[in-house]
Short mmCIF file of C-alpha atoms in Angstrom, two decimals:
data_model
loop_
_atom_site.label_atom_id
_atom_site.label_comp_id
_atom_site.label_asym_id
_atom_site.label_seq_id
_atom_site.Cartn_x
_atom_site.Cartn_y
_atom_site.Cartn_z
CA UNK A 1 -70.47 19.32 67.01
CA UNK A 2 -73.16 17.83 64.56
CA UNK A 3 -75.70 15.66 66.32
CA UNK A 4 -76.01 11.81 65.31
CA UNK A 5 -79.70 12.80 63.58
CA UNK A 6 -82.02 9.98 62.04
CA UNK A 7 -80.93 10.02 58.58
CA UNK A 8 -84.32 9.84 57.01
CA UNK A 9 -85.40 12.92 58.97
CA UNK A 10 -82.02 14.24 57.40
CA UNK A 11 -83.41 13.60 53.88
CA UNK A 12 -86.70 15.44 55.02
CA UNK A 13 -84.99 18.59 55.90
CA UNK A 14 -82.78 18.31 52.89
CA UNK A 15 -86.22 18.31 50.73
CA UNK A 16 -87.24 21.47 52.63
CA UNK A 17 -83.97 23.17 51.87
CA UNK A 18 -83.99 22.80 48.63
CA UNK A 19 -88.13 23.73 48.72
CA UNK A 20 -86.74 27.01 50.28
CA UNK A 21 -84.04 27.57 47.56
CA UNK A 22 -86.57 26.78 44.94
CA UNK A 23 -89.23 29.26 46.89
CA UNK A 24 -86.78 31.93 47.13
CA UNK A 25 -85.85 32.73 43.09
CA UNK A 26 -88.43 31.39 41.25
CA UNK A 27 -89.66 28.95 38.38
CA UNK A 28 -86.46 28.51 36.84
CA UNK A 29 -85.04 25.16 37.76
CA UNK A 30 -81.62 25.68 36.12
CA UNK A 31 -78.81 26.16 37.93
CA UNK A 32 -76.96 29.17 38.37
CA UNK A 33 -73.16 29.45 38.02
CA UNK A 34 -71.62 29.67 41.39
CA UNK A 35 -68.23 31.92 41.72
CA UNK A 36 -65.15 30.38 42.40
CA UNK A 37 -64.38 29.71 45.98
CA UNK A 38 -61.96 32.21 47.54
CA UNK A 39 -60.69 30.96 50.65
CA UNK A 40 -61.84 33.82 53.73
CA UNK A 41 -59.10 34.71 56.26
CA UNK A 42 -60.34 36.73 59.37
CA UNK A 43 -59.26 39.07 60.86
CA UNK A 44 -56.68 40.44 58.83
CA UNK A 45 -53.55 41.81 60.17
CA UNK A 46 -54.33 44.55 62.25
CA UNK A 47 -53.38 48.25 60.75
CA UNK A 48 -52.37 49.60 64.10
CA UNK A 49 -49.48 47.02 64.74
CA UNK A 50 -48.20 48.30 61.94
CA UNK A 51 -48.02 51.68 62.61
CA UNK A 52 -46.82 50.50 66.43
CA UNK A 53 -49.90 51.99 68.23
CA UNK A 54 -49.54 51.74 71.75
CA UNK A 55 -52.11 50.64 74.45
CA UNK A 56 -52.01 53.28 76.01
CA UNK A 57 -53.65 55.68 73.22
CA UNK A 58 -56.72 53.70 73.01
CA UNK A 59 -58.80 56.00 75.28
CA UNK A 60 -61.70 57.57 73.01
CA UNK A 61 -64.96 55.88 71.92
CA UNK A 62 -66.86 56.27 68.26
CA UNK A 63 -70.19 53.53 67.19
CA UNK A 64 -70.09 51.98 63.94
CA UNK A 65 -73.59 51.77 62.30
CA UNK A 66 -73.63 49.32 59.51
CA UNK A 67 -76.72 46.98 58.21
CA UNK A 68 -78.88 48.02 60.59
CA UNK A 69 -76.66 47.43 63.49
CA UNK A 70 -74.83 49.47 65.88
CA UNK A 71 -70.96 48.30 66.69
CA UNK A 72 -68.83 50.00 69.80
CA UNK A 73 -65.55 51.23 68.89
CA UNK A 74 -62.54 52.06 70.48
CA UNK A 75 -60.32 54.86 68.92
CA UNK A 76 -56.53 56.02 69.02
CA UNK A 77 -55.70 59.58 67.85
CA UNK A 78 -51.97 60.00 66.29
CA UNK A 79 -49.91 61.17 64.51
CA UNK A 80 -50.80 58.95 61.82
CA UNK A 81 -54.06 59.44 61.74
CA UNK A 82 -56.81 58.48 64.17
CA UNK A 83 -57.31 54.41 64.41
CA UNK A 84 -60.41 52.57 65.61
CA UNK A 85 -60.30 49.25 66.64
CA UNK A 86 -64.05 47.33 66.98
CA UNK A 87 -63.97 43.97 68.98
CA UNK A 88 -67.29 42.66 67.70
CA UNK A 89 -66.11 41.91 64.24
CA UNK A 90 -62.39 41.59 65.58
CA UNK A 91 -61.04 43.73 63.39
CA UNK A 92 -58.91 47.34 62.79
CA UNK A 93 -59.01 50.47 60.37
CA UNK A 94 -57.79 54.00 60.18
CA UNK A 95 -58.31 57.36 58.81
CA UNK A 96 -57.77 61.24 58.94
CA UNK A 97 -61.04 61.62 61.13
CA UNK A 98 -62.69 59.37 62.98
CA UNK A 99 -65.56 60.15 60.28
CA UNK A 100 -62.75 58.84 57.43
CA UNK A 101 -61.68 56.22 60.03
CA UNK A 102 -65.49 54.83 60.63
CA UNK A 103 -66.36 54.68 56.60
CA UNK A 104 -63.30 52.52 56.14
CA UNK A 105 -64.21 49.90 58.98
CA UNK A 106 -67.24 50.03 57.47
CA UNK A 107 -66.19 49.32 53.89
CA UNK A 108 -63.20 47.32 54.92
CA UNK A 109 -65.82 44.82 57.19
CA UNK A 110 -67.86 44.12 54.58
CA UNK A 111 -66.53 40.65 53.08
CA UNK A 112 -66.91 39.57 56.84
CA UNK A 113 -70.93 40.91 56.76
CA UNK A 114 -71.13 39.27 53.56
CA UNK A 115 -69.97 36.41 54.61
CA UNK A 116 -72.06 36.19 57.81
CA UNK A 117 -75.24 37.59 55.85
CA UNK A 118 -75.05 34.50 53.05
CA UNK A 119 -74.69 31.85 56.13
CA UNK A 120 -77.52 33.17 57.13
CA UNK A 121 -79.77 33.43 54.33
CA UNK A 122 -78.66 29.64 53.62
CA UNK A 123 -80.01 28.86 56.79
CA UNK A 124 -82.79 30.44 56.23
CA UNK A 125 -82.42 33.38 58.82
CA UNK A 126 -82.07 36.91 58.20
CA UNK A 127 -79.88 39.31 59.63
CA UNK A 128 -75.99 38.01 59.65
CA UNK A 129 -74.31 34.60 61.23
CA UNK A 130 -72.33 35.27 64.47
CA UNK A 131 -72.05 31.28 65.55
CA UNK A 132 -69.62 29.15 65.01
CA UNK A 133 -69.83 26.29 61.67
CA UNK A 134 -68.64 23.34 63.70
CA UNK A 135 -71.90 24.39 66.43
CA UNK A 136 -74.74 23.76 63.77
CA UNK A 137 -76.54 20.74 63.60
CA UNK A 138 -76.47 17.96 60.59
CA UNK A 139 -79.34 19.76 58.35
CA UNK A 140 -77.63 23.30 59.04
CA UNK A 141 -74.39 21.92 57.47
CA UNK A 142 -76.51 20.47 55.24
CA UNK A 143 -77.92 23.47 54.14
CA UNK A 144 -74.75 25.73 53.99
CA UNK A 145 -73.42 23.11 51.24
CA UNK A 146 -75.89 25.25 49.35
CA UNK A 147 -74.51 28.79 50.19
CA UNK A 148 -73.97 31.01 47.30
CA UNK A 149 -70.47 32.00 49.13
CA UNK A 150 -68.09 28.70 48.09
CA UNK A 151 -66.13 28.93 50.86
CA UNK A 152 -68.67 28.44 53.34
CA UNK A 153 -69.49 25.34 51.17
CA UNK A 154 -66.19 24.10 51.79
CA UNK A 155 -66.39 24.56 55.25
CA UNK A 156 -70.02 22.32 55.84
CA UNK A 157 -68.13 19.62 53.64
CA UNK A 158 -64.95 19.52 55.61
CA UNK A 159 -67.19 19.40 59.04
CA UNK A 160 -69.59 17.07 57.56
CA UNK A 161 -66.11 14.97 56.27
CA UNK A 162 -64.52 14.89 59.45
CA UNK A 163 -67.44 13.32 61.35
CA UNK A 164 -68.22 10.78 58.54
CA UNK A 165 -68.50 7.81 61.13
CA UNK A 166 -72.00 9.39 62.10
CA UNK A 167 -73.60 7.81 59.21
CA UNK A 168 -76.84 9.71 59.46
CA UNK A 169 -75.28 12.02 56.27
CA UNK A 170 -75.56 9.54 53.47
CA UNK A 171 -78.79 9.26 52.11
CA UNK A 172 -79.58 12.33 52.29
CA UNK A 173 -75.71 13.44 50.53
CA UNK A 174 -76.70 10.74 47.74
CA UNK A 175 -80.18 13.09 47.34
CA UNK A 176 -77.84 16.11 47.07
CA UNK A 177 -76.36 14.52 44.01
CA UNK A 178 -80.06 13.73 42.27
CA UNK A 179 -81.39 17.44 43.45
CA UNK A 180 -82.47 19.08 40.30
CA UNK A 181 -84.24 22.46 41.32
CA UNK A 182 -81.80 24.07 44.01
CA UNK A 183 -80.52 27.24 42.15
CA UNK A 184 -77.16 26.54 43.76
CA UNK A 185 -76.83 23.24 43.41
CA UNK A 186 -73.53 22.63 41.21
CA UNK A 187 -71.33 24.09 44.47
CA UNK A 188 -73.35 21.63 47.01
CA UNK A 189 -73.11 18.65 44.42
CA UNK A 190 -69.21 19.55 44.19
CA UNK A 191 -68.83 19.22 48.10
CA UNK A 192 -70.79 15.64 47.53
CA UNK A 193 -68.50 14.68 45.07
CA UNK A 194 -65.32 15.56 47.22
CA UNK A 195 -66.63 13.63 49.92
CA UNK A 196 -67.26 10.46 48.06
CA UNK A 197 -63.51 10.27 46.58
CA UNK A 198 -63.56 8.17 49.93
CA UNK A 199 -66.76 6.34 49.46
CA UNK A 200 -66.16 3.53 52.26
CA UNK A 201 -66.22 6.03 54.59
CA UNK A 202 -69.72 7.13 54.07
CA UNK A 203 -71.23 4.12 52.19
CA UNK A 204 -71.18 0.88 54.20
CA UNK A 205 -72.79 -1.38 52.33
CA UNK A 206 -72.76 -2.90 48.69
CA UNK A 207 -76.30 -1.71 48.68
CA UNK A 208 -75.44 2.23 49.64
CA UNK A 209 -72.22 2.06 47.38
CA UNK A 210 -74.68 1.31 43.93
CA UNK A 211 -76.99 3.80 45.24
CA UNK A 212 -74.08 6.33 45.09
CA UNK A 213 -72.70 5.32 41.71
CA UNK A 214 -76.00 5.45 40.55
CA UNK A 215 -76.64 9.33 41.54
CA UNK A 216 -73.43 9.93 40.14
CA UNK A 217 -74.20 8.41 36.68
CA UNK A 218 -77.40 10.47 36.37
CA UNK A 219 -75.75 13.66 37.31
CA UNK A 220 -73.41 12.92 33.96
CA UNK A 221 -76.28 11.17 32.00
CA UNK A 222 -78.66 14.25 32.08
CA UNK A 223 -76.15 17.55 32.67
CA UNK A 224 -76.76 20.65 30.61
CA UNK A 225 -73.73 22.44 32.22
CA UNK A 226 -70.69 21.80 33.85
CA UNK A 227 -70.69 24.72 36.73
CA UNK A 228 -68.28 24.76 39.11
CA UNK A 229 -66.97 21.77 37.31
CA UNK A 230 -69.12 19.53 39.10
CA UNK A 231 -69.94 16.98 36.25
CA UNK A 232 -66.08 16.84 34.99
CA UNK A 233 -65.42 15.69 38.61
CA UNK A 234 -68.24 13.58 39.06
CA UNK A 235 -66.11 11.29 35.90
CA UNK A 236 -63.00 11.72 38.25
CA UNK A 237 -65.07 10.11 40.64
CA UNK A 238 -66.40 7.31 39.24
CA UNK A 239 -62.77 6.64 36.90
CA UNK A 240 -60.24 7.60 39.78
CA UNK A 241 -62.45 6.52 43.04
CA UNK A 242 -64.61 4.10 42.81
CA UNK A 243 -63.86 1.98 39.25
CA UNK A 244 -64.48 -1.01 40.27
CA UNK A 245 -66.81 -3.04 40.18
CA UNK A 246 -69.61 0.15 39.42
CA UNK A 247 -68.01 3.22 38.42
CA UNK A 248 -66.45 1.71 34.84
CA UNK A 249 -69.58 -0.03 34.04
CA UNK A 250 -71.33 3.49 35.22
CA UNK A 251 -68.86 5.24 32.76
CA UNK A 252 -69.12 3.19 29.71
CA UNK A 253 -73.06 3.46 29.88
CA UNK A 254 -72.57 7.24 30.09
CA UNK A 255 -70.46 7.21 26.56
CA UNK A 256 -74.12 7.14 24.90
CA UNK A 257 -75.86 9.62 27.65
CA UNK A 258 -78.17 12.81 25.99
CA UNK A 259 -75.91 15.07 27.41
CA UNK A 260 -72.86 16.00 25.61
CA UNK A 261 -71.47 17.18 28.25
CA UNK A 262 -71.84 13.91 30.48
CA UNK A 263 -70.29 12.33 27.82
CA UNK A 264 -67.25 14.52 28.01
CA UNK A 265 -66.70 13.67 31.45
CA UNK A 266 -67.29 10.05 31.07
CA UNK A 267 -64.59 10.04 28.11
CA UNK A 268 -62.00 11.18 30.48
CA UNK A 269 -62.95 9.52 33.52
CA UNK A 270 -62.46 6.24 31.66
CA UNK A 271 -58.64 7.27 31.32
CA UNK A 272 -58.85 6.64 34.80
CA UNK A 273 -60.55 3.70 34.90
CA UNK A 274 -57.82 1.96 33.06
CA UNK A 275 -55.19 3.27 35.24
CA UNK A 276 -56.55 1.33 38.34
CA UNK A 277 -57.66 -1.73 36.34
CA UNK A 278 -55.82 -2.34 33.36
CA UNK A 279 -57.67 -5.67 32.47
CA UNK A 280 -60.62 -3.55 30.91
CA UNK A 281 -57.75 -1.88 28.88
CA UNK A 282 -59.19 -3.48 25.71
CA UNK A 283 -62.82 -3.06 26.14
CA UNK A 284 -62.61 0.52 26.60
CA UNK A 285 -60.40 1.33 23.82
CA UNK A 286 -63.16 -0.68 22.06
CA UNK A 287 -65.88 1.43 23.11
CA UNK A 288 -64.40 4.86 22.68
CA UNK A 289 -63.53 3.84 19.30
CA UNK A 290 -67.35 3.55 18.58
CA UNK A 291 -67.71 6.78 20.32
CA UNK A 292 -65.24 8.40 17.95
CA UNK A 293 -67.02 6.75 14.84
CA UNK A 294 -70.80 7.60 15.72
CA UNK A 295 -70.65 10.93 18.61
CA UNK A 296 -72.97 13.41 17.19
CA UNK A 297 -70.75 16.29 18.38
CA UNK A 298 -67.91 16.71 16.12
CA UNK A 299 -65.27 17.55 19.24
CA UNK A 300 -66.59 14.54 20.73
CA UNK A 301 -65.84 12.36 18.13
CA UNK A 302 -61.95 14.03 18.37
CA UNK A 303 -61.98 13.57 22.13
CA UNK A 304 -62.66 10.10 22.07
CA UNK A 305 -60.29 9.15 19.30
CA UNK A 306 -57.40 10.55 20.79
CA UNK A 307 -58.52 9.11 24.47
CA UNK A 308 -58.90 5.81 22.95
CA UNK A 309 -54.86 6.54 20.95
CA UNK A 310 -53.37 7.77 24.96
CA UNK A 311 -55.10 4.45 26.35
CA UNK A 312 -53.71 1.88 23.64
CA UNK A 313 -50.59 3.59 24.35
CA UNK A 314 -50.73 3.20 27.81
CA UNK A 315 -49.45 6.70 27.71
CA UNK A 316 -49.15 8.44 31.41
CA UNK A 317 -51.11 11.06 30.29
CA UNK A 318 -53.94 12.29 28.00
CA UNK A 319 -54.99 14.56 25.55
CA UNK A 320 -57.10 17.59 27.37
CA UNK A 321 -61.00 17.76 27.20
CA UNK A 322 -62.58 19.76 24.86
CA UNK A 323 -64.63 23.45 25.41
CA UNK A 324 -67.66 23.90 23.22
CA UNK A 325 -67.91 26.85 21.91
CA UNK A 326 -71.71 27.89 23.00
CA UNK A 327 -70.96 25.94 26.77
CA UNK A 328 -72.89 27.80 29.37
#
């Protein structure tokens, strides 16, 4: 279970993750396009029930070498082939020989190693993970929002979400949010985001909600890509989560941002906006029409016209967002 750690000594380590990240591929302060998450199941079915292997055949021994390690390995020969069965990495494989059966526990393992190897090298260790998530400590989850595997991503957030009454996370989640360097940023940022779609819970005060608005209005004012579709749901957000009395002010201000693509998302989000406080229904029609009349980017000027038509209509839904054609 995280520990209830100062929160600016959270911030500190945060600053040293991302000083590791940085460290560890170079110069090159743009971020790099994260893979969609696939969700990991382990251990899969095991081969042998299938084939209705009794107990009683598991009496011969074979050692699994992979990634520098050495794995014990029990083994069933039948009819069907000889089965080996290694209880480290929980998990089951067959083959013709035992030398068949070992390189396809091998092969077969390796979305677990992989796995277990990127938790690591988030955490800055080498070699592969063999803890438990829910074990590490604040900074540790911290850090794994920041694995290039998704997943694991998914996993710090939901841990960090369900103990969200230890409010040591905050600040240093709002920093998450303004990190610019960390190669794998747009995934982490994402998790953020996800999290503060139920901003009371982590921001207590007026003082820590602004502070959170405001991270979230940079990320859209300066964005030169929309990986992992972190800046499209950072206008979700601030439209759909929090629209009053920050995120539609945040969201109208963003209409004129440099990037094109934080204007995009504050378009839509403002669809959203409306929907939870009609009053402003006016205002914002207003302001994307001046969008639509003076947006530098032709599909931008399209976007906006037809958002500001689905709004006057008070139409249930919207016209879709826009692609450009050269988007990273």
């Amino acid at each position: 279970m995280p520990d209830e750690t100062n929160p600016e000594k959270l911030v500190t380590d945060l600053r040293a993750i991302i000083a590791r990240g940085v460290a560890e591929h170079g110069s090159d302060t743009r971020a790099l396009k994260p893979a969609h998450r696939v969700k990991f199941f382990w251990p899969p079915h095991p081969i042998s029930y299938e084939f209705h292997v009794p107990t009683t055949e598991w009496r011969g021994r074979a050692t699994l070498h992979a990634h520098g390690e050495t794995f014990d390995v029990v083994t069933a020969r039948t009819p069907y082939g000889v089965f080996g069965r290694c209880e480290a990495i929980w998990h089951e494989d067959r083959g013709e020989s035992e030398e068949q059966m070992l390189g396809n526990l091998r092969t077969s393992a390796e979305p677990l190693f992989k796995r277990q190897r990127l938790i690591n090298a988030a955490l800055g260790r080498s070699g592969r993970f063999i803890g438990h998530v829910p074990d590490l400590s604040d900074s540790e989850l911290l850090a794994l929002l920041y694995c290039q595997d998704r997943d694991v991503s998914f996993e710090a957030m939901s841990q960090i979400e369900l103990h969200a009454s230890n409010r040591s996370f905050f600040p240093a989640l709002v920093q998450v949010l303004l990190d610019r360097e960390h190669p794998y940023r747009r995934a982490a940022q994402w998790c953020v985001l996800d999290l503060f779609e139920d901003l009371p819970a982590f921001a207590h005060t007026e003082e820590d909600a602004r502070s959170a608005v405001k991270a979230m209005r940079d990320l859209l004012w300066d964005a030169d890509d929309d990986y992992a579709r972190t800046i499209f749901k950072a206008g979700v957000v601030l439209g759909g989560h929090v629209p009053t009395p920050y995120g539609a002010n945040a969201l109208l201000e963003c209409l004129h941002a440099p990037s094109r693509i934080g204007r995009r998302s504050a378009i839509h989000g403002l669809f959203h906006v409306v929907e939870w406080v009609p009053d402003i229904r006016e205002s914002v029609v207003h302001a994307l029409q001046v969008v639509a009349d003076s947006d530098a980017e032709p599909l931008l000027h399209e976007f906006a016209s037809y958002m500001a038509r689905d709004i006057a209509n008070e139409n249930t839904d919207h016209v879709q967002e826009p692609m450009f054609s050269d988007e990273p």
